[in-house]
CSV table of C-alpha atoms and ligand atoms in Angstrom, one decimal:
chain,number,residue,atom,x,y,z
A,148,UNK,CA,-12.4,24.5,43.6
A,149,UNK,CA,-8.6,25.2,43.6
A,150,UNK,CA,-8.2,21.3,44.8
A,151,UNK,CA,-10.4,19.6,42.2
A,152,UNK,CA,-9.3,22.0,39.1
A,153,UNK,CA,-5.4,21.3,39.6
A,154,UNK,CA,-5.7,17.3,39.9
A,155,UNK,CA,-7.7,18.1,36.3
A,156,UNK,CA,-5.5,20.1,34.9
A,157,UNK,CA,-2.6,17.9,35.7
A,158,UNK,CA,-4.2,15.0,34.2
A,159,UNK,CA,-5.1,17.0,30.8
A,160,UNK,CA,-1.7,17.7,30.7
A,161,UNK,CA,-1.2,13.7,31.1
A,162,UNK,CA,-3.1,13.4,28.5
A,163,UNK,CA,-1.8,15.9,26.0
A,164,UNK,CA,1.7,14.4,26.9
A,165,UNK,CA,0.5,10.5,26.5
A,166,UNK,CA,-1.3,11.4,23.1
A,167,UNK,CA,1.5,13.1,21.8
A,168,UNK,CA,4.2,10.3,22.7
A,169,UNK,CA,1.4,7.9,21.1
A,170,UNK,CA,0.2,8.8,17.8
A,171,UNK,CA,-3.3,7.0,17.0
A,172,UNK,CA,-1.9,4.7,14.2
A,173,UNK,CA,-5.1,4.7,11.9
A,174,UNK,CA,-8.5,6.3,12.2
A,175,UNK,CA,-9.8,3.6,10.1
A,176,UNK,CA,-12.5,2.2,12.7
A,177,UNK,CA,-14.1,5.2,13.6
A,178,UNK,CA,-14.3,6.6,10.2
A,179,UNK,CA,-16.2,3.3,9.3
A,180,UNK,CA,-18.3,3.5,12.1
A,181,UNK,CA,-19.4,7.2,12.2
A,182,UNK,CA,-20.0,6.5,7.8
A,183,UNK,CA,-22.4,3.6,9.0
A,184,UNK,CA,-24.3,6.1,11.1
A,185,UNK,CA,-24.2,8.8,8.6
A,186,UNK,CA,-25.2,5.7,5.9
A,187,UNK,CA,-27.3,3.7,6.9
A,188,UNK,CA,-27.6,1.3,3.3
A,189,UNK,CA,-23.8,1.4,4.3
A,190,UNK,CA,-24.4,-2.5,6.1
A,191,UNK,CA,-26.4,-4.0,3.5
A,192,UNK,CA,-23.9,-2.4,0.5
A,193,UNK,CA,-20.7,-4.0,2.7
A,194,UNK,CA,-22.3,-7.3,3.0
A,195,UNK,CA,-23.2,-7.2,-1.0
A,196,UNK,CA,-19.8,-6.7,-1.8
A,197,UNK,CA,-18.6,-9.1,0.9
A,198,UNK,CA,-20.6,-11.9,-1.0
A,199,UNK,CA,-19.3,-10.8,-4.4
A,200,UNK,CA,-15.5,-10.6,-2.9
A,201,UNK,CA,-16.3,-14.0,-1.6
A,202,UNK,CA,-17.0,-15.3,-4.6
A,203,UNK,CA,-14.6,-14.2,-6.4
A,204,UNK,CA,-12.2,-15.7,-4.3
A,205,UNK,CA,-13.3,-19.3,-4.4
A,206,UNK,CA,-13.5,-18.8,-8.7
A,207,UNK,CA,-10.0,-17.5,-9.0
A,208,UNK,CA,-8.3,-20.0,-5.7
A,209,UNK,CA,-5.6,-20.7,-8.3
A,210,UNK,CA,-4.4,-17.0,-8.0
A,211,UNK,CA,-3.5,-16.7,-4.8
A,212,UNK,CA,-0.7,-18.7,-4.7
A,213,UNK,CA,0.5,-17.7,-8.4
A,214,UNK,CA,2.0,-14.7,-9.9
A,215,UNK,CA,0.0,-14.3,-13.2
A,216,UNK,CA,2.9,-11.1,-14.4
A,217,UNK,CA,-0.5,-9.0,-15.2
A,218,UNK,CA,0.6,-5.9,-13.1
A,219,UNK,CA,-2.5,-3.7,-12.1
A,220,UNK,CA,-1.2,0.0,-11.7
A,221,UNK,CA,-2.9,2.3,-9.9
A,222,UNK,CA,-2.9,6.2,-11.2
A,223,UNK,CA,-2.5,8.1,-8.2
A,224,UNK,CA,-3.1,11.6,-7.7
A,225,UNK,CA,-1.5,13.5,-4.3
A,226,UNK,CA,-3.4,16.5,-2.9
A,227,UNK,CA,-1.3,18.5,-0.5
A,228,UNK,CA,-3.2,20.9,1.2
A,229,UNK,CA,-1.4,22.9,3.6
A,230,UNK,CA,-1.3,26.0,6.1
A,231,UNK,CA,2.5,26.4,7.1
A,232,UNK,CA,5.7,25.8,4.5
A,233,UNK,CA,6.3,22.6,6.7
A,234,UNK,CA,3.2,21.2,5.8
A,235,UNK,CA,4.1,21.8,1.6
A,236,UNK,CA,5.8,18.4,1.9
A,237,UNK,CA,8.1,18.5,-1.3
A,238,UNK,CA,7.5,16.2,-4.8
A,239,UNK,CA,10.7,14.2,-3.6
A,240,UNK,CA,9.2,13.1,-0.6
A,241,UNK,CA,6.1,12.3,-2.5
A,242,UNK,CA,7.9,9.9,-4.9
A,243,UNK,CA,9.9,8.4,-1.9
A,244,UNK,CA,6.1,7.4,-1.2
A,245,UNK,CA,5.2,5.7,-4.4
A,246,UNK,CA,8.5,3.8,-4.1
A,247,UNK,CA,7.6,2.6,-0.7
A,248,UNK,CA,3.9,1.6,-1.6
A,249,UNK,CA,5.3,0.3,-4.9
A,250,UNK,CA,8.1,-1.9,-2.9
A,251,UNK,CA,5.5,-3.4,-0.2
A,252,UNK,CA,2.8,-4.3,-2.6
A,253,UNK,CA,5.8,-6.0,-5.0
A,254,UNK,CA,6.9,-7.6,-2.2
A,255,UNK,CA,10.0,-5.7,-2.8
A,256,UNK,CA,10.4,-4.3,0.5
A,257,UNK,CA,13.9,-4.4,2.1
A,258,UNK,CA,13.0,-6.1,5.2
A,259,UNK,CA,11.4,-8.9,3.2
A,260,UNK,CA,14.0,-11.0,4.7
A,261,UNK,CA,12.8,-10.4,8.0
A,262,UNK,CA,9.4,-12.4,7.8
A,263,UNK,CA,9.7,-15.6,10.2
A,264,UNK,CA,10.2,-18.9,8.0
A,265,UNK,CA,7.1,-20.1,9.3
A,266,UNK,CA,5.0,-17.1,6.9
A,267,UNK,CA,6.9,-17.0,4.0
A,268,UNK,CA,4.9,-19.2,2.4
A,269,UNK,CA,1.7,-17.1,2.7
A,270,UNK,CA,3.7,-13.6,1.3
A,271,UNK,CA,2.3,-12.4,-1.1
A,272,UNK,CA,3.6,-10.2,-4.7
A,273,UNK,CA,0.5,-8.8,-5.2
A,274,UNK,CA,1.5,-7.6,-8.4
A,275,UNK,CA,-0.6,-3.5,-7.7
A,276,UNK,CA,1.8,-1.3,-8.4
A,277,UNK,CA,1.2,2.7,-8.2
A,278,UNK,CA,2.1,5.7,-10.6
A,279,UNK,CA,1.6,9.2,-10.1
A,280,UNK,CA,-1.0,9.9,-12.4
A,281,UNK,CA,0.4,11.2,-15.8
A,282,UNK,CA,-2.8,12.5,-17.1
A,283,UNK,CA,-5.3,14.1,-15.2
A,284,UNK,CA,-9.2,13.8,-15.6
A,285,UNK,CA,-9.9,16.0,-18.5
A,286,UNK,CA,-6.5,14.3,-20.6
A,287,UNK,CA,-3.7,16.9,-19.8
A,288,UNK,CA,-0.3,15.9,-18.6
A,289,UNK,CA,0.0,16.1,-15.1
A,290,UNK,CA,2.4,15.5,-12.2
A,291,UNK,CA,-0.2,13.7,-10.2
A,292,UNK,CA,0.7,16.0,-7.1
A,293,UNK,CA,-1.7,19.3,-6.6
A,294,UNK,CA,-1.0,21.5,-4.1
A,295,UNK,CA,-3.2,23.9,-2.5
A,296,UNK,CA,-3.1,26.9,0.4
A,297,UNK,CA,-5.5,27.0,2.8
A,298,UNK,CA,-6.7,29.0,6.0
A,299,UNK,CA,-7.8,26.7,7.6
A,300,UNK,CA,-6.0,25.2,9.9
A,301,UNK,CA,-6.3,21.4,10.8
A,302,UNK,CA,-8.0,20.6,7.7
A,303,UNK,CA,-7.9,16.7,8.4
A,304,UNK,CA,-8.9,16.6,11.7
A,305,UNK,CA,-12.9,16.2,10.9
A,306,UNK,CA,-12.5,12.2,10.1
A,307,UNK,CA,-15.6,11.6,11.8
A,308,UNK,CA,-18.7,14.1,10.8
A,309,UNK,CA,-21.6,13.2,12.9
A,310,UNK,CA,-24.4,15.9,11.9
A,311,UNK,CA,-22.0,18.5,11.9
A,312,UNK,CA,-20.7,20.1,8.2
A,313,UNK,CA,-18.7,18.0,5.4
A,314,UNK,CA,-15.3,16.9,5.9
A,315,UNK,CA,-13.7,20.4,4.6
A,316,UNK,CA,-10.4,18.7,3.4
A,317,UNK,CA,-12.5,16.9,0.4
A,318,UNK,CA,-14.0,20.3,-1.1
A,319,UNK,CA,-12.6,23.3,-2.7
A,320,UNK,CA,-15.3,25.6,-1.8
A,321,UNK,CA,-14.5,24.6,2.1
A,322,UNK,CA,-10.9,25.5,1.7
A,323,UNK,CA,-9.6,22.3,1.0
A,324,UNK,CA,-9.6,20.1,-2.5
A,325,UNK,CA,-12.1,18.7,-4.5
A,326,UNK,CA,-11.1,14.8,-5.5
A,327,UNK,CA,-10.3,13.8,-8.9
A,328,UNK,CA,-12.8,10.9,-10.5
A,329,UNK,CA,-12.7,8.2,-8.1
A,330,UNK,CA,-13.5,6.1,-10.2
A,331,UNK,CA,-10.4,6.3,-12.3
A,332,UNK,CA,-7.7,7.6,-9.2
A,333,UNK,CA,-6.8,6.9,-5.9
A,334,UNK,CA,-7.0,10.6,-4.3
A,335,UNK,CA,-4.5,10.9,-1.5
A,336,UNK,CA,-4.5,13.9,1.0
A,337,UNK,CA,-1.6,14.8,2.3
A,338,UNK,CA,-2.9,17.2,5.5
A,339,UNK,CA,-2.1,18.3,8.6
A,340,UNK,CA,-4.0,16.6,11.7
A,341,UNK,CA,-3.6,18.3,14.5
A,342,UNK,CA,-5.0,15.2,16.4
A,343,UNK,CA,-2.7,12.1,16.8
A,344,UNK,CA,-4.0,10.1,13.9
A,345,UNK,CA,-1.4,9.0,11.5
A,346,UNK,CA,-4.1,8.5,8.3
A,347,UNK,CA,-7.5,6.9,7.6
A,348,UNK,CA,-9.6,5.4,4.1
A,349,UNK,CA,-12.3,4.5,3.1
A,350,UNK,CA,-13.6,1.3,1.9
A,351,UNK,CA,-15.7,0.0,-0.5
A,352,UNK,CA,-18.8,0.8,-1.1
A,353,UNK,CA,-18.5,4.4,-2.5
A,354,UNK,CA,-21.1,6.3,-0.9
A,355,UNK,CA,-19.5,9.8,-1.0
A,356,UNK,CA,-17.6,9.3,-4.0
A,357,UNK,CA,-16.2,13.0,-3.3
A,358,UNK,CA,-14.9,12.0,0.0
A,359,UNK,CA,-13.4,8.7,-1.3
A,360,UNK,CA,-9.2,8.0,-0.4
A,361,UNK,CA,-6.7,8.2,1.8
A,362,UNK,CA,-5.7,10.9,4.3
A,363,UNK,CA,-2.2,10.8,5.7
A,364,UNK,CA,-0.8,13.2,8.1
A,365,UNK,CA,1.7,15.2,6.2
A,366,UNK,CA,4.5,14.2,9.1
A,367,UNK,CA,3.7,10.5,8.1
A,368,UNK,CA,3.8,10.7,4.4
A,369,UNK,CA,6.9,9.8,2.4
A,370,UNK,CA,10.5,7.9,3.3
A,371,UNK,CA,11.2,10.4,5.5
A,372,UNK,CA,14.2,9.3,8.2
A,373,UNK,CA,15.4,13.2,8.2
A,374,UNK,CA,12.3,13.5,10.5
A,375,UNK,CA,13.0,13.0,13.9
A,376,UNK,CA,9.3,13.7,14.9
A,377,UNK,CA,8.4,10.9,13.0
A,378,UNK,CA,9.8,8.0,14.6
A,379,UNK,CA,8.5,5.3,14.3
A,380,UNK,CA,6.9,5.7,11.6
A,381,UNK,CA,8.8,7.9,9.4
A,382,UNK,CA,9.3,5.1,6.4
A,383,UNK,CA,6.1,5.6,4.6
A,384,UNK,CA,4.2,2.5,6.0
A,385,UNK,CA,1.1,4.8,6.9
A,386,UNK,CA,0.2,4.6,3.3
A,387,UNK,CA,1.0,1.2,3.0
A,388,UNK,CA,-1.5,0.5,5.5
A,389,UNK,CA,-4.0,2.6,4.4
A,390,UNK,CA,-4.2,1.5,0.8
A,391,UNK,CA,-4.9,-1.6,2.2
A,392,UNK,CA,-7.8,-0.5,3.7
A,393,UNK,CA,-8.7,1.4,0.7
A,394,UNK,CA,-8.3,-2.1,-1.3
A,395,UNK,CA,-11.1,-3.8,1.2
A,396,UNK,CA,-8.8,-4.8,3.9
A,397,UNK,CA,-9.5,-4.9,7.8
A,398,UNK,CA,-7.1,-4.8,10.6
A,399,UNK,CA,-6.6,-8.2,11.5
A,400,UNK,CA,-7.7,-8.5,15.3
A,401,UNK,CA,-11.0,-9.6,16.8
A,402,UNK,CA,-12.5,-11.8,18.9
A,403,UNK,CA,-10.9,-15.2,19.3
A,404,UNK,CA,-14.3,-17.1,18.6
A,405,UNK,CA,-15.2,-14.2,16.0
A,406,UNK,CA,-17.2,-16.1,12.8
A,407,UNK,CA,-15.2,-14.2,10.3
A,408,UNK,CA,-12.4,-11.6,11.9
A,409,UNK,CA,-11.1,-10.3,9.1
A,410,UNK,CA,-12.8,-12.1,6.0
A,411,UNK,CA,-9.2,-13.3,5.5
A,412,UNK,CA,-8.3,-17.1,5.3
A,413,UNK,CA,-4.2,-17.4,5.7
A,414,UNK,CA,-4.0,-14.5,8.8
A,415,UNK,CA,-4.4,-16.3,12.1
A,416,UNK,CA,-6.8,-15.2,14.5
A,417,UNK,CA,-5.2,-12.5,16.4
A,418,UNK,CA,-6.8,-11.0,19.6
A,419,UNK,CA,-5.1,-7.4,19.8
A,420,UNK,CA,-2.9,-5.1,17.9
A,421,UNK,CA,0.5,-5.3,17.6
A,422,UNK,CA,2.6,-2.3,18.4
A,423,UNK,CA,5.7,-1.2,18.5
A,424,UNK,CA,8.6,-4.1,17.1
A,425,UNK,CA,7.8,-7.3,19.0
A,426,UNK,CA,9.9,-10.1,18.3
A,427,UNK,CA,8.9,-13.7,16.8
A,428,UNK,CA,6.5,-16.0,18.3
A,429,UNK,CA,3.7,-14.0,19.4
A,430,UNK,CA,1.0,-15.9,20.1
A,431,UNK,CA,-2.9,-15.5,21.0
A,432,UNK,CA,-6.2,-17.2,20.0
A,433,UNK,CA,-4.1,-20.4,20.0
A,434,UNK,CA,-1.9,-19.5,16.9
A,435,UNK,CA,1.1,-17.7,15.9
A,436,UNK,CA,0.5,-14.0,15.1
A,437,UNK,CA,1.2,-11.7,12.0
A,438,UNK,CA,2.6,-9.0,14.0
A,439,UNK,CA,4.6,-7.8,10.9
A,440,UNK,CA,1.7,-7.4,8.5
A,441,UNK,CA,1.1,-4.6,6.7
A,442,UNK,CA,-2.5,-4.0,8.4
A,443,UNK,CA,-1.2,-4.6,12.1
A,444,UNK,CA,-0.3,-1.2,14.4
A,445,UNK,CA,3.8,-2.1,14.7
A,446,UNK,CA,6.6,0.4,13.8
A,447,UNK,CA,7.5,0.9,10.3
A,448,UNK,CA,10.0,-1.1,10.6
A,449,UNK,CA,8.6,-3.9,11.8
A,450,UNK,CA,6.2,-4.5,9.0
A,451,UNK,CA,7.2,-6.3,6.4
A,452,UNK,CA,4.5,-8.4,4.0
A,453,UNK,CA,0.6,-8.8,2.8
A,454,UNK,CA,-0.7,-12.5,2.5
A,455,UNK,CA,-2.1,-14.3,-0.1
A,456,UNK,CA,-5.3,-14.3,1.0
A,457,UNK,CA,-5.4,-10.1,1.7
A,458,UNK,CA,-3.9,-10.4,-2.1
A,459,UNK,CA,-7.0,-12.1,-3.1
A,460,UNK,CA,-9.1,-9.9,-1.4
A,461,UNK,CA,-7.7,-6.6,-3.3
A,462,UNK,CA,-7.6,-8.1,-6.6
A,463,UNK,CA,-11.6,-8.8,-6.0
A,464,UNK,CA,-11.9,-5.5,-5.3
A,465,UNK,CA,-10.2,-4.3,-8.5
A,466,UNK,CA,-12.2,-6.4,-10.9
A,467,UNK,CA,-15.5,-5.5,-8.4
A,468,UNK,CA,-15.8,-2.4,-6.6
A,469,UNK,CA,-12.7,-0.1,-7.4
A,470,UNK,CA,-12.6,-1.8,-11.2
A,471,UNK,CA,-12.5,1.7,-13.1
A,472,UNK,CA,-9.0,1.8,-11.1
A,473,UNK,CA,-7.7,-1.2,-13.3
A,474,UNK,CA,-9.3,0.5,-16.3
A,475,UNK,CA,-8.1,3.9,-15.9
A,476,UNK,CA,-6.2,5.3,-18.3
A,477,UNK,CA,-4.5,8.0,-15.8
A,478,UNK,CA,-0.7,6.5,-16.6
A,479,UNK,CA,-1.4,5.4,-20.6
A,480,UNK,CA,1.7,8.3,-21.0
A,481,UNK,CA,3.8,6.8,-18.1
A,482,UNK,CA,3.3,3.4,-19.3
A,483,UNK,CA,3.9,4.3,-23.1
A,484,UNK,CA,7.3,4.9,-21.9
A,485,UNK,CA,8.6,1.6,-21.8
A,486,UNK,CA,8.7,-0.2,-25.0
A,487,UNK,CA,10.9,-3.0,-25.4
A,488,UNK,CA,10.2,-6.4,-26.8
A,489,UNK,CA,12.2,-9.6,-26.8
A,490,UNK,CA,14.9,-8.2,-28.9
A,491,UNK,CA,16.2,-5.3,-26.4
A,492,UNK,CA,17.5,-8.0,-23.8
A,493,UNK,CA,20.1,-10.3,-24.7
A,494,UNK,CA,20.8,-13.1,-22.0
A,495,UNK,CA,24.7,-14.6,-23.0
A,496,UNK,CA,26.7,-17.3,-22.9
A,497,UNK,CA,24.1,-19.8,-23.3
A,498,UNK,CA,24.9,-22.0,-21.8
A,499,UNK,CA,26.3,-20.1,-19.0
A,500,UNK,CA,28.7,-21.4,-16.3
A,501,UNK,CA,29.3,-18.6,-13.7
A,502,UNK,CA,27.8,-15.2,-14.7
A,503,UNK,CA,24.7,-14.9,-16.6
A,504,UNK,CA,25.3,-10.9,-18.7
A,505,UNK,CA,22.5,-9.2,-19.9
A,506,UNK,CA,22.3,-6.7,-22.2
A,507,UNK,CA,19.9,-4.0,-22.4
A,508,UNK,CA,19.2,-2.7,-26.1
A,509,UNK,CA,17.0,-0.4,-26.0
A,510,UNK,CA,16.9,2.6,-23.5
A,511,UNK,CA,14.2,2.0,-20.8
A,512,UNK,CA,13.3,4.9,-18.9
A,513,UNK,CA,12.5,4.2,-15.2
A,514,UNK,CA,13.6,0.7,-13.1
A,515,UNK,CA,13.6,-2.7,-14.5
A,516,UNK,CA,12.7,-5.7,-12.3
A,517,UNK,CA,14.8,-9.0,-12.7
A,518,UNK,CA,14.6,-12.2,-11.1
A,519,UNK,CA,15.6,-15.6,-11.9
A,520,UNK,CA,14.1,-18.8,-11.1
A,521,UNK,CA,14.8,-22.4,-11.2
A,522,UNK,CA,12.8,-24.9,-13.7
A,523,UNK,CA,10.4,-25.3,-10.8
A,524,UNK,CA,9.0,-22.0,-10.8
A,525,UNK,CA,11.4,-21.3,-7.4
A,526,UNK,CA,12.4,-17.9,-6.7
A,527,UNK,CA,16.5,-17.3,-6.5
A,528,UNK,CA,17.3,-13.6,-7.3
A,529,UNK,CA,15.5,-11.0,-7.5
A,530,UNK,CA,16.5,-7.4,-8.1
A,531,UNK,CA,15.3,-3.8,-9.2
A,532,UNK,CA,17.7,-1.6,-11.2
A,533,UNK,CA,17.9,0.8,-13.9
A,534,UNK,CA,18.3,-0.8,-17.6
A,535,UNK,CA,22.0,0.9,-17.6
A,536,UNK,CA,23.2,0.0,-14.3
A,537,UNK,CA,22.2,-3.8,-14.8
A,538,UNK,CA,24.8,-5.9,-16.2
A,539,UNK,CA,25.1,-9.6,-14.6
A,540,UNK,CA,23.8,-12.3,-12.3
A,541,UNK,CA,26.2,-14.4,-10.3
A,542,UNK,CA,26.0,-17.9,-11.5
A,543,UNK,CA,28.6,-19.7,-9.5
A,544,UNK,CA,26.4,-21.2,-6.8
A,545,UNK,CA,23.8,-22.5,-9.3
A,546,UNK,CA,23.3,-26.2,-10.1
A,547,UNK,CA,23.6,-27.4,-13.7
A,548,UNK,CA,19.8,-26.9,-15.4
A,549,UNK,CA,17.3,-24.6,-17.2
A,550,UNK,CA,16.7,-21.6,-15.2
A,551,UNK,CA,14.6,-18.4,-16.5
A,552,UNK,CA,15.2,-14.7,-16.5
A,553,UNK,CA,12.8,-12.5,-16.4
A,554,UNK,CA,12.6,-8.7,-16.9
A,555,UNK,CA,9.3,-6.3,-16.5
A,556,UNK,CA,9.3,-2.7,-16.3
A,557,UNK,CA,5.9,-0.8,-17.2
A,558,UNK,CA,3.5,-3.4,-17.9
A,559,UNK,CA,5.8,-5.4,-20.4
A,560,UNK,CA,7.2,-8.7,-18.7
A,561,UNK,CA,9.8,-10.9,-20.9
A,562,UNK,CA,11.3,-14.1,-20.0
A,563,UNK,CA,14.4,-15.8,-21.6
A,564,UNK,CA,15.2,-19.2,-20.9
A,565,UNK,CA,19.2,-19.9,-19.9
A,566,UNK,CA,20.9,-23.0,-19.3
A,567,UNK,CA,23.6,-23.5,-16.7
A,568,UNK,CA,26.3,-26.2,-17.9
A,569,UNK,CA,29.5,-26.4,-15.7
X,850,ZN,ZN1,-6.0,0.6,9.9
C-alpha cells in the first residue's frame, strides 16, 4: 500500500502546487454549463435573446463605429462578504476598481497605446461607465459598498451547484448577502475562493435573479500592485473581464470551423486562450489573434481594448435584457453633481496659435474628460483631469484649421469649436 499511496500523495501535492502557481482565470464556462443543467428553458431563453441581440445589431450598424456621447452608467453596488480582516478589502481599493472598469470600458486604459496598429481600428469607447450606486433600492443615500461578516468560510467557492444547496454567497439567511434589484444594479461580490478561480458572471437570461452578478476573488479585486500574491493579475482586470460576460460577452476561442464562436463579427477566429503576455503576431485559425482583449485569459497587463463589435453586443444588451440597468436611477445623486452648461468652459484665444487655455467656471466635482479632434472627426488628445488641475492643450504641432474641444463629466458632454491660425 505504502508504494501506491506515496506516488499519490506526491502527485496531490503536484497538484496543490500547479493550481496554486496557476489561478483558474474565470469560472465563467462552468457556471454556464452547470446553470444549463440546473435550467433547462436556459437554451431556448439564450437563443431568444441571441436573435434579439442579433437584430439589434444589424438596426443600429451605424453605432459601432460611432461615438454617439450618450454615456450609459451603470449603478453598482459592492458586497464584501468576508471571514478574516484580509478579506474586508478596504473602500479605496474598491474605488481603484471602478476607475479601472471605468478606464477600460472608456477606452481610457493606460496601455491603450499598446494595441498592435493593425486593431486599432476595431477599439472600441464603449461609452458604459460605472458609479457606485448613490442610492440604494428603497431611495436612501448609499455608499454602494456593504459589508458583511460571515462564518463561513469559502463562501464563493460553490460556483457550480448541481443538486446540492443554493450558492450561500447570494443569501443572507445562508451567511452570505442577499443582492440588491437586479434589475436596477450590477451586484458585485467581493469573496473569498478558496479554489483557484479568479471570478465568474452570469449572463443574460435572468433566471435566478437573486444569484445574478459578478463574483471576484477578494485577492483579485481592485488596482492592487501592493499585492504580491496577486501577480499577474493584481490591476483589476478580473472585473473587467467579468462585466463583459455579465454584458453578453463570451470568451473568444472555439473551434476554427465553429458557425458562430463568439457571436462577434470584428474578433478573429481564435483557437485557444491566451495566457500570460505574448507578444504581437499570434496567429491561429488562419488570422491574427486578439490576445490583448479584454475577454482573452492574458495577464493584466497585457490586456488592453474591447472591439466594436463586443461594443455592439453590450449596448444590445442594455436596451434588451439588462435595460432596467440604463434606466436605473441608482446614481440620479451622483450624477446631479455635475451641472455645468456651455457657459462654465471658456476655450481662448480664438483663434489660437500654440496653446489652446481653458477655463473652468463652475466647480465640477469629480474628473472631466477632454479631447480634441480635427474637423474630420479624428481623435488627437485626449485626457482625464479634475476641472481645477486642467488648464491648456499644446497647440504647437497642430495644422492651421477648425478643431473641436470637447468636455463631459457626469452625463453632460459640451463641445466648443476653436480655430488654429498661425
Ligand atoms: Zn471569462
Amino acid at each position: 500500500m505504502k508504494k501506491i499511496i506515496l506516488p499519490i500523495l506526491i502527485l496531490l501535492a503536484a497538484v496543490a502546487i500547479l493550481s496554486a502557481q496557476n489561478p483558474q482565470r474565470c469560472g465563467f464556462d462552468e457556471l454556464l454549463e452547470d446553470r444549463k443543467e440546473r435550467f433547462p428553458e436556459l437554451v431556448r431563453k439564450t437563443n431568444e435573446i441571441e436573435d434579439f441581440t442579433q437584430n439589434w445589431i444589424t438596426q443600429n450598424a451605424f453605432k459601432a463605429n460611432a461615438r454617439e456621447g450618450e454615456i450609459i452608467t451603470i449603478p453598482v453596488v459592492v458586497h464584501v462578504v468576508y471571514t478574516k480582516e484580509e478579506e474586508n478589502i478596504s473602500d479605496l481599493l474598491i474605488q481603484s476598481q471602478i476607475e479601472v472598469i471605468n478606464e477600460d470600458f472608456r477606452m481610457m486604459n493606460n496601455n491603450v497605446q499598446s494595441i498592435p496598429e493593425e486593431f486599432k481600428s476595431i477599439t472600441a469607447d464603449t461609452e458604459i461607465e460605472f458609479c457606485l450606486a448613490s442610492l440604494s433600492p428603497d431611495g436612501l443615500p448609499s455608499t454602494g459598498i456593504t459589508r458583511t461578516k460571515t462564518d463561513v468560510e469559502c463562501i464563493a467557492d460553490i460556483f457550480t451547484v448541481k443538486d446540492g444547496p443554493k450558492p450561500r454567497l447570494f443569501y443572507d439567511h445562508l451567511g452570505g448577502k442577499d443582492a440588491w434589484d437586479t434589475d436596477s444594479y450590477l451586484n458585485i461580490w467581493a469573496a473569498d475562493y478558496c479554489g483557484t478561480v479568479l471570478g465568474i458572471a452570469t449572463s443574460p437570461p435572468v433566471l435566478t435573479p437573486e444569484e445574478d452578478g459578478v463574483v471576484i476573488n477578494y485577492k483579485y479585486f481592485g488596482n492592487n500592485c501592493e499585492s504580491a500574491s496577486s501577480y499577474p493579475y493584481h490591476l483589476g482586470r478580473t472585473a473587467t473581464h467579468e462585466i463583459g460576460h455579465y454584458l453578453n460577452l463570451f470568451h473568444p476561442w472555439s473551434d476554427c470551423d465553429s458557425p458562430e464562436g463568439d457571436f462577434v463579427e470584428d474578433t478573429p477566429w481564435q483557437e485557444e486562450p491566451y495566457e500570460g503576455c505574448p507578444s504581437h503576431p499570434q496567429n491561429s485559425c488562419n488570422s491574427n489573434d486578439l490576445f490583448m482583449n479584454f475577454m482573452n485569459y492574458t495577464d493584466d497587463a497585457c490586456m488592453s481594448m474591447f472591439t466594436n463589435g463586443q461594443k455592439m453586443r453590450m449596448l444590445a444588451t442594455l436596451d434588451g435584457p439588462r435595460k432596467g440597468l440604463k434606466e436605473s436611477t441608482g446614481c440620479i445623486l451622483l450624477q446631479e453633481k455635475f451641472p455645468f452648461d456651455d457657459d462654465a468652459i471658456v476655450v481662448y484665444p480664438n483663434p489660437a496659435q500654440h496653446c489652446i487655455h481653458i477655463d473652468f467656471n463652475a466647480t465640477i466635482d469629480g474628473d472631466v474628460i477632454v479631447e480634441l479632434k480635427d474637423a474630420m472627426g479624428k481623435l488627437i488628445f485626449r485626457d482625464i483631469e479634475s476641472s481645477r488641475s486642467f488648464r491648456s492643450i499644446d497647440a504647437n504641432a497642430l495644422s492651421n484649421g477648425v478643431y473641436f474641444v470637447t468636455f463631459e463629466a457626469g452625463k453632460r458632454r459640451i463641445t466648443k469649436k476653436v480655430l488654429i491660425a498661425k
